[in-house]
Amino acid sequence: MTKLLTLISRRSFLEGLNLSVGGLALGVFSGGAAVAAAGASNTAKSAPGLNPNVFVHVAPDGGVTIVCARSEMGQGIRSSLPVLIADEMGADMARVTVVQADGDKVYGDQNTDGSSSVRGVYDDIRRMGATAREMLVAAAARRWKVKPEACEARDHAVFLRDGKRSLGFGELVADAAKLKVPKAADVKLRPKNELRLVGRQMPLLDGPAYVTGTAVFGADIRLPGMLIAVVARPPVVGGKVVRFDATRALAVPGVKKVLELPAPKAPYTFQFWGGVAVLAENTWAAMRGREALDITWEDGPNASYDSTTYREQLTASIRAPGTVARNVGDIDAALASAARVFEAEYHVPHQPHVPMEPPVALARVEDGTCEVWAPTQHPQAARSVAAATAGLPEEKVQVHVTFLGGGFGRKSKADFIAEVVWLAKEAGVPVRVQWTREDDLRHDYYHSVSAQQLTAGLDASGKVIAWRHRTAFPPIASTFGEVTRPSPADLQQGVLDLALSVPNVRAETCEAPPHVRIGWLRSVYNIFHAFSVNSFVDELAHLRGTDPRDMLLEVLGPPRVATLKELGISSLRNYGASVEDHPVDAGRLRGVIERVTEISGWNERKKNGRALGLAAHRSFLSYVAVVASVVKDDKGRIRVDEAWVAVDAGTILNPDRVRSQMEGSIIFGMSIALHGAVTMKGGVTEQSNFRDLKLVRIGEAPRKIHVDIIPSELPSGGIGEPGVPPVAPAIANAVFALTGTRIRELPISRTLDV
């Protein structure tokens, strides 16, 4: 079994791009300095040739290998960042091979999460290719006895600018490898006008592998003598096994072992759930063996968790004053003096991840080493958890990353890694843990349930003079410690970073004790904050008899950069970026609103049996506005028949991937809006599979999704998640425009027939 999976389809990339390029991929990292140090420390360990850093290798025959350190889960990271490094290096992509990185700190941050694979590291990624380019150019200049400025790298060679001489990369490798690797700070990037491919339409590099079935996913790996394990996990978080009888399970043909896993202790972090594992020669036998187990459970303190009761608890929480996280002016005085006060409450249930590929991992623990193969979004966390579980130092652990059949944040958690390593160690043979759909749905790190209360004070003319937002939800931090209310850092997602042209503003966090494991889901807290804010503005527009677009623009105020003082906060986490590079820009949010309403024909928003709804949101440093069109079908059910998206994400690397992510966001957001909900009774998840947890199917998809990308040279924002938050409120607002029924609770199917 190779340690790195070589995944490339050169010919298809060449044909799709119609240029002399091929396919490669590049990982991303946290800052140039960290990567420069990593590169220096690993050069000696690399293969013969030019090794300027841990990401790039040029072989003596001129072949270029580039390491992809981020995980590919369908978002197309391998079809985007590779173009940037190829442009900087001057490499012919038809001569480039990509390998997938193992989990290792030498690559910097490998966590493929938070829509961070381009934003914040754009120039650092370019420096990886630029470093190789400068060393090759320096080698050519020495040979020709000219200054490096007289040379240029392009088309996999270094040319004299007079065009009379050239040397291929392979011809220069030996000389370049003898040169000192320049410091990252000293490497000069190409002028932007020399980047030939950035912003160009490009195909999905790994598309052919997906279509032909040659892509390697977690369940595709096989090792000699391995066993397949399925686990009967406690149905309630914090529960444990009281007793079990494995007699009937061991009688199932193919079943080899039955092992009880230790019960986890709070905080649960990335621990496995505990329970009883059945190990067999094949998955079917393991599943039949699990069905035959006789287990008595102790459910523990979370057995009282009931979604209906908890909804009432959250509602009571937001009806009382909370902890102030944002304050401008005097909200109490403004509400007391307002000519009219309007208040609304919004509820969003737990959401599951349900990637098409449930969690799966394969591990081998032997001779003081541990080796794992897994579709993980967070290879380094997986490695750390595997090492701790196996009782080994990290340098004795390897984590190999396969393709991910979707992730949405679920596969950033390493509980299934801990599970497989423990079982492999105990069984003494390689083990693959296979989760079923039911396992995935019932034992998830759920997206948080929430309640929001928004209150507005209007003066005699109808202008909003006061805005109060109370929010209650068990935060992700509760999975890692004793936390019972969101922090100001959690409110950066649509509450603290919301530009408001309102003189009196307050945001408050309210109590919400956790009863399940809470985890990040695609776009995280932005989901319910965008739903409540955009729905509330739409309600204010109806209250005043105003066009919802005009109301939204009025509440946002004029184009401007909102300072921390204006926002009423002392600091902003800002998705890990500086507010200087990525300020809260009301002008950009206004821009996507104006653009999406223009392309959707907003002025005829209710016509011919359809109605339009609008929502807009800033998240992950990008700005997205959505208009959704809803109709009633011949059975009277609500249908989303068309959608428009305008996105301003700063500098765009690969517009094809941006459009795909926005289109996917519409479908993802539709599932949340129309159907998505996980509920608990007696601490147990009531849903079990797609028969009772419905997702949007092909027949429900809009007949058209239009995506408009706002041209920009500003620093790059995120792409994978920002398209999701405006979708549900846009649909809910369209439903109100069509039917007169106001949606304050998701999913819409709880209120109307969809």
Short mmCIF file of C-alpha atoms in Angstrom, two decimals, residues 359-712:
data_model
loop_
_atom_site.label_atom_id
_atom_site.label_comp_id
_atom_site.label_asym_id
_atom_site.label_seq_id
_atom_site.Cartn_x
_atom_site.Cartn_y
_atom_site.Cartn_z
CA PRO A 359 -17.67 7.85 8.30
CA VAL A 360 -15.24 5.02 7.60
CA ALA A 361 -11.61 4.35 8.45
CA LEU A 362 -9.04 1.58 8.26
CA ALA A 363 -6.21 1.11 10.78
CA ARG A 364 -3.26 -1.18 11.34
CA VAL A 365 -1.44 -1.14 14.69
CA GLU A 366 1.65 -3.33 14.87
CA ASP A 367 5.34 -3.30 15.82
CA GLY A 368 5.05 -0.02 17.68
CA THR A 369 3.50 1.83 14.74
CA CYS A 370 0.04 2.88 13.65
CA GLU A 371 -1.18 3.45 10.12
CA VAL A 372 -4.60 4.87 9.25
CA TRP A 373 -6.45 5.37 5.97
CA ALA A 374 -9.44 7.70 6.22
CA PRO A 375 -11.58 10.32 4.46
CA THR A 376 -10.68 12.99 7.00
CA GLN A 377 -11.03 16.74 6.70
CA HIS A 378 -8.52 17.23 9.51
CA PRO A 379 -5.54 14.90 9.00
CA GLN A 380 -3.49 16.37 11.84
CA ALA A 381 -6.27 16.01 14.40
CA ALA A 382 -6.77 12.47 13.13
CA ARG A 383 -3.07 11.78 13.66
CA SER A 384 -3.06 13.23 17.17
CA VAL A 385 -6.15 11.27 18.17
CA ALA A 386 -4.76 8.07 16.64
CA ALA A 387 -1.49 8.51 18.53
CA ALA A 388 -3.24 9.11 21.85
CA THR A 389 -5.53 6.13 21.32
CA ALA A 390 -2.70 3.80 20.34
CA GLY A 391 -0.43 5.09 23.11
CA LEU A 392 2.26 6.03 20.59
CA PRO A 393 4.21 9.21 19.79
CA GLU A 394 2.88 11.02 16.72
CA GLU A 395 6.02 10.29 14.72
CA LYS A 396 5.05 6.61 14.87
CA VAL A 397 1.63 7.31 13.35
CA GLN A 398 0.74 7.85 9.70
CA VAL A 399 -2.64 9.07 8.49
CA HIS A 400 -3.26 8.66 4.77
CA VAL A 401 -6.05 10.80 3.31
CA THR A 402 -8.43 9.37 0.74
CA PHE A 403 -11.08 11.21 -1.24
CA LEU A 404 -14.05 12.26 0.87
CA GLY A 405 -17.58 11.52 -0.30
CA GLY A 406 -18.73 14.81 1.20
CA GLY A 407 -17.85 16.19 4.60
CA PHE A 408 -19.65 19.44 5.55
CA GLY A 409 -17.63 19.52 8.78
CA ARG A 410 -18.51 16.01 10.00
CA LYS A 411 -15.19 14.52 8.95
CA SER A 412 -13.18 17.15 10.78
CA LYS A 413 -14.05 15.23 13.94
CA ALA A 414 -11.83 12.26 14.65
CA ASP A 415 -14.11 10.07 16.78
CA PHE A 416 -14.26 7.41 14.06
CA ILE A 417 -10.44 7.51 13.90
CA ALA A 418 -10.21 6.81 17.64
CA GLU A 419 -12.68 3.98 17.20
CA VAL A 420 -10.80 2.19 14.45
CA VAL A 421 -7.38 2.58 16.09
CA TRP A 422 -8.61 1.17 19.40
CA LEU A 423 -10.24 -1.80 17.67
CA ALA A 424 -7.21 -2.54 15.50
CA LYS A 425 -4.96 -2.44 18.54
CA GLU A 426 -7.24 -4.73 20.55
CA ALA A 427 -7.93 -7.15 17.69
CA GLY A 428 -4.30 -7.44 16.64
CA VAL A 429 -5.25 -7.29 12.95
CA PRO A 430 -6.10 -4.47 10.53
CA VAL A 431 -9.66 -3.27 11.08
CA ARG A 432 -11.99 -1.12 9.03
CA VAL A 433 -14.80 0.57 10.94
CA GLN A 434 -17.81 1.09 8.71
CA TRP A 435 -20.61 3.41 9.79
CA THR A 436 -24.05 2.84 8.28
CA ARG A 437 -26.43 5.64 7.37
CA GLU A 438 -28.31 5.00 10.60
CA ASP A 439 -25.07 5.23 12.58
CA ASP A 440 -24.19 8.47 10.85
CA LEU A 441 -27.56 10.06 11.50
CA ARG A 442 -28.00 8.94 15.10
CA HIS A 443 -24.46 9.51 16.35
CA ASP A 444 -23.55 12.79 14.68
CA TYR A 445 -22.01 15.98 16.03
CA TYR A 446 -25.22 17.87 15.27
CA HIS A 447 -25.51 21.45 14.17
CA SER A 448 -26.82 23.43 17.10
CA VAL A 449 -30.51 23.97 17.77
CA SER A 450 -31.32 27.65 18.30
CA ALA A 451 -33.89 30.24 19.32
CA GLN A 452 -33.62 33.90 18.33
CA GLN A 453 -35.63 36.89 19.49
CA LEU A 454 -35.42 40.12 17.52
CA THR A 455 -37.00 43.36 18.70
CA ALA A 456 -37.19 46.61 16.76
CA GLY A 457 -38.32 50.06 17.78
CA LEU A 458 -39.71 52.35 15.04
CA ASP A 459 -40.22 56.08 15.22
CA ALA A 460 -43.33 57.88 14.01
CA SER A 461 -42.09 57.85 10.41
CA GLY A 462 -41.43 54.10 10.49
CA LYS A 463 -37.65 54.35 10.68
CA VAL A 464 -35.90 51.71 12.78
CA ILE A 465 -34.30 53.44 15.77
CA ALA A 466 -33.68 50.39 17.98
CA TRP A 467 -32.55 46.83 17.28
CA ARG A 468 -32.12 44.08 19.87
CA HIS A 469 -31.06 40.54 19.04
CA ARG A 470 -31.12 37.77 21.63
CA THR A 471 -29.72 34.38 20.66
CA ALA A 472 -29.65 31.07 22.52
CA PHE A 473 -27.97 27.89 21.31
CA PRO A 474 -25.61 25.30 22.80
CA PRO A 475 -22.28 26.20 21.17
CA ILE A 476 -19.65 23.95 19.67
CA ALA A 477 -17.43 24.74 22.66
CA SER A 478 -19.80 22.65 24.80
CA THR A 479 -18.38 19.53 23.12
CA PHE A 480 -14.95 20.46 24.45
CA GLY A 481 -15.81 21.80 27.91
CA GLU A 482 -18.52 22.95 30.29
CA VAL A 483 -20.06 25.77 28.25
CA THR A 484 -23.77 26.60 28.35
CA ARG A 485 -24.13 29.73 26.25
CA PRO A 486 -22.57 31.16 23.09
CA SER A 487 -19.57 33.45 23.40
CA PRO A 488 -18.96 36.74 21.58
CA ALA A 489 -16.66 34.79 19.26
CA ASP A 490 -19.65 32.67 18.23
CA LEU A 491 -21.63 35.81 17.40
CA GLN A 492 -19.14 36.95 14.77
CA GLN A 493 -21.29 34.90 12.42
CA GLY A 494 -24.06 37.28 11.47
CA VAL A 495 -24.66 39.21 14.71
CA LEU A 496 -21.55 41.18 15.67
CA ASP A 497 -20.41 41.61 12.07
CA LEU A 498 -23.79 42.88 10.83
CA ALA A 499 -23.57 46.48 9.68
CA LEU A 500 -26.70 48.30 10.86
CA SER A 501 -27.70 51.90 10.24
CA VAL A 502 -29.56 51.98 13.53
CA PRO A 503 -28.59 54.33 16.39
CA ASN A 504 -29.37 51.89 19.21
CA VAL A 505 -28.26 48.26 18.93
CA ARG A 506 -27.76 45.47 21.41
CA ALA A 507 -26.93 41.78 21.01
CA GLU A 508 -27.29 39.35 23.92
CA THR A 509 -26.39 35.72 24.45
CA CYS A 510 -28.71 33.51 26.48
CA GLU A 511 -28.42 30.22 28.36
CA ALA A 512 -28.63 26.94 26.40
CA PRO A 513 -27.26 23.80 28.12
CA PRO A 514 -26.15 21.01 25.73
CA HIS A 515 -27.48 17.44 25.65
CA VAL A 516 -25.80 16.11 22.50
CA ARG A 517 -22.43 16.56 20.83
CA ILE A 518 -22.49 19.86 18.92
CA GLY A 519 -20.24 20.32 15.88
CA TRP A 520 -19.64 22.67 13.02
CA LEU A 521 -21.81 22.20 9.94
CA ARG A 522 -21.38 23.96 6.62
CA SER A 523 -21.73 27.72 7.41
CA VAL A 524 -22.21 26.99 11.15
CA TYR A 525 -24.07 29.60 13.22
CA ASN A 526 -24.65 31.76 10.16
CA ILE A 527 -27.52 29.43 9.27
CA PHE A 528 -29.86 30.53 12.02
CA HIS A 529 -28.54 34.08 12.37
CA ALA A 530 -29.12 34.79 8.68
CA PHE A 531 -32.55 33.18 8.88
CA SER A 532 -33.69 35.31 11.80
CA VAL A 533 -32.19 38.63 10.64
CA ASN A 534 -33.38 38.41 7.03
CA SER A 535 -36.81 37.15 8.03
CA PHE A 536 -37.14 39.95 10.58
CA VAL A 537 -36.25 42.63 8.03
CA ASP A 538 -38.83 41.16 5.66
CA GLU A 539 -41.40 41.33 8.45
CA LEU A 540 -40.50 44.95 9.13
CA ALA A 541 -40.98 45.71 5.43
CA HIS A 542 -44.45 44.17 5.47
CA LEU A 543 -45.27 46.01 8.68
CA ARG A 544 -44.35 49.30 7.03
CA GLY A 545 -45.66 48.50 3.57
CA THR A 546 -42.18 48.83 2.09
CA ASP A 547 -40.37 46.87 -0.62
CA PRO A 548 -38.28 44.25 1.27
CA ARG A 549 -35.22 45.15 -0.80
CA ASP A 550 -35.55 48.81 0.11
CA MET A 551 -36.08 47.91 3.75
CA LEU A 552 -32.96 45.74 3.80
CA LEU A 553 -30.86 48.46 2.18
CA GLU A 554 -32.25 51.04 4.60
CA VAL A 555 -31.40 48.95 7.66
CA LEU A 556 -27.88 48.37 6.34
CA GLY A 557 -27.40 52.04 5.62
CA PRO A 558 -25.07 53.76 3.13
CA PRO A 559 -21.98 52.12 1.61
CA ARG A 560 -19.20 52.27 4.20
CA VAL A 561 -16.72 50.24 6.19
CA ALA A 562 -18.23 49.69 9.62
CA THR A 563 -15.69 50.30 12.38
CA LEU A 564 -15.59 48.33 15.61
CA LYS A 565 -16.89 51.42 17.39
CA GLU A 566 -19.86 51.63 15.05
CA LEU A 567 -20.52 47.92 15.56
CA GLY A 568 -20.42 48.41 19.32
CA ILE A 569 -17.73 45.81 19.97
CA SER A 570 -14.11 45.94 21.12
CA SER A 571 -12.83 43.21 18.80
CA LEU A 572 -13.96 40.86 16.07
CA ARG A 573 -12.64 37.37 15.55
CA ASN A 574 -13.45 37.85 11.86
CA TYR A 575 -12.87 34.24 10.79
CA GLY A 576 -9.23 34.52 11.77
CA ALA A 577 -8.50 37.45 9.45
CA SER A 578 -7.64 41.05 10.29
CA VAL A 579 -10.38 43.65 10.05
CA GLU A 580 -7.92 45.82 8.13
CA ASP A 581 -7.70 43.29 5.28
CA HIS A 582 -11.31 42.13 5.59
CA PRO A 583 -13.46 44.87 7.13
CA VAL A 584 -17.21 44.73 7.62
CA ASP A 585 -18.16 46.43 4.36
CA ALA A 586 -21.77 47.52 4.06
CA GLY A 587 -21.08 48.65 0.50
CA ARG A 588 -20.19 45.14 -0.63
CA LEU A 589 -23.30 43.69 1.01
CA ARG A 590 -25.42 46.37 -0.66
CA GLY A 591 -23.68 45.54 -3.94
CA VAL A 592 -24.74 41.89 -3.98
CA ILE A 593 -28.28 42.84 -2.95
CA GLU A 594 -28.57 45.34 -5.79
CA ARG A 595 -27.05 42.92 -8.27
CA VAL A 596 -29.19 39.89 -7.37
CA THR A 597 -32.40 41.89 -7.45
CA GLU A 598 -31.41 43.29 -10.84
CA ILE A 599 -30.74 39.92 -12.47
CA SER A 600 -33.82 38.29 -10.92
CA GLY A 601 -36.31 40.90 -12.12
CA TRP A 602 -37.19 41.86 -8.57
CA ASN A 603 -39.54 44.65 -9.60
CA GLU A 604 -41.96 41.96 -10.80
CA ARG A 605 -41.53 39.88 -7.68
CA LYS A 606 -45.08 38.55 -7.64
CA LYS A 607 -46.33 37.57 -11.06
CA ASN A 608 -47.78 34.61 -12.95
CA GLY A 609 -48.26 32.45 -9.88
CA ARG A 610 -44.79 32.86 -8.49
CA ALA A 611 -43.28 35.06 -5.78
CA LEU A 612 -39.72 36.13 -5.01
CA GLY A 613 -37.96 36.31 -1.67
CA LEU A 614 -34.67 38.05 -0.87
CA ALA A 615 -31.92 37.52 1.71
CA ALA A 616 -28.28 38.56 2.02
CA HIS A 617 -25.47 37.74 4.41
CA ARG A 618 -21.77 38.26 5.11
CA SER A 619 -19.91 35.13 6.18
CA PHE A 620 -16.39 33.76 5.91
CA LEU A 621 -15.33 37.19 4.60
CA SER A 622 -17.56 36.97 1.52
CA TYR A 623 -20.87 38.61 0.67
CA VAL A 624 -23.75 36.67 -0.87
CA ALA A 625 -27.33 37.61 -1.75
CA VAL A 626 -30.00 35.15 -2.89
CA VAL A 627 -33.37 35.60 -4.54
CA ALA A 628 -35.59 32.53 -4.51
CA SER A 629 -38.70 32.04 -6.63
CA VAL A 630 -41.44 29.83 -5.21
CA VAL A 631 -44.60 28.47 -6.80
CA LYS A 632 -47.35 26.00 -5.95
CA ASP A 633 -47.46 22.80 -7.95
CA ASP A 634 -50.64 21.13 -9.17
CA LYS A 635 -51.09 19.52 -5.76
CA GLY A 636 -50.78 22.81 -3.90
CA ARG A 637 -47.28 22.07 -2.55
CA ILE A 638 -44.59 24.75 -2.32
CA ARG A 639 -41.78 24.42 -4.86
CA VAL A 640 -38.60 26.44 -5.42
CA ASP A 641 -38.57 26.79 -9.18
CA GLU A 642 -35.69 29.23 -9.73
CA ALA A 643 -32.89 30.91 -7.77
CA TRP A 644 -30.41 33.72 -8.32
CA VAL A 645 -27.14 34.22 -6.46
CA ALA A 646 -24.80 37.20 -6.44
CA VAL A 647 -21.46 36.63 -4.73
CA ASP A 648 -18.61 39.01 -3.90
CA ALA A 649 -15.72 36.89 -2.63
CA GLY A 650 -12.85 39.18 -3.59
CA THR A 651 -10.24 37.72 -5.92
CA ILE A 652 -11.58 34.58 -7.59
CA LEU A 653 -9.20 31.78 -8.44
CA ASN A 654 -11.45 29.40 -10.35
CA PRO A 655 -14.89 30.72 -11.34
CA ASP A 656 -16.13 27.25 -12.26
CA ARG A 657 -15.63 26.09 -8.66
CA VAL A 658 -17.29 29.25 -7.34
CA ARG A 659 -20.38 28.64 -9.46
CA SER A 660 -20.49 25.00 -8.44
CA GLN A 661 -20.24 25.88 -4.76
CA MET A 662 -23.02 28.46 -5.07
CA GLU A 663 -25.24 26.00 -6.93
CA GLY A 664 -24.53 23.37 -4.30
CA SER A 665 -25.28 25.90 -1.58
CA ILE A 666 -28.75 26.44 -3.01
CA ILE A 667 -29.51 22.72 -2.83
CA PHE A 668 -27.92 22.36 0.62
CA GLY A 669 -29.83 25.39 1.91
CA MET A 670 -33.07 24.11 0.41
CA SER A 671 -32.76 20.89 2.41
CA ILE A 672 -32.37 22.92 5.59
CA ALA A 673 -35.24 25.24 4.68
CA LEU A 674 -37.77 22.67 3.49
CA HIS A 675 -37.02 19.43 5.31
CA GLY A 676 -34.00 19.45 7.60
CA ALA A 677 -34.53 18.58 11.27
CA VAL A 678 -33.17 16.17 13.81
CA THR A 679 -35.32 15.73 16.92
CA MET A 680 -34.81 13.88 20.18
CA LYS A 681 -37.14 12.00 22.47
CA GLY A 682 -35.87 10.35 25.62
CA GLY A 683 -32.38 11.45 24.57
CA VAL A 684 -32.59 9.31 21.41
CA THR A 685 -32.51 10.67 17.88
CA GLU A 686 -35.90 10.01 16.30
CA GLN A 687 -34.71 10.00 12.67
CA SER A 688 -32.82 7.02 11.30
CA ASN A 689 -32.37 7.29 7.53
CA PHE A 690 -33.50 9.21 4.46
CA ARG A 691 -36.99 7.79 4.85
CA ASP A 692 -37.54 10.08 7.85
CA LEU A 693 -34.76 12.64 7.33
CA LYS A 694 -35.62 14.07 3.95
CA LEU A 695 -33.15 15.86 1.69
CA VAL A 696 -33.93 17.74 -1.51
CA ARG A 697 -34.18 15.25 -4.39
CA ILE A 698 -33.67 15.84 -8.10
CA GLY A 699 -37.38 16.43 -8.67
CA GLU A 700 -37.36 19.29 -6.16
CA ALA A 701 -34.31 21.07 -7.53
CA PRO A 702 -34.90 24.48 -9.14
CA ARG A 703 -35.23 24.38 -12.90
CA LYS A 704 -32.57 27.10 -13.06
CA ILE A 705 -29.90 28.44 -10.72
CA HIS A 706 -28.21 31.65 -11.85
CA VAL A 707 -24.86 32.65 -10.34
CA ASP A 708 -23.33 36.09 -10.82
CA ILE A 709 -19.78 36.66 -9.58
CA ILE A 710 -18.91 40.26 -8.73
CA PRO A 711 -15.48 41.11 -10.24
CA SER A 712 -13.00 42.14 -7.57
#
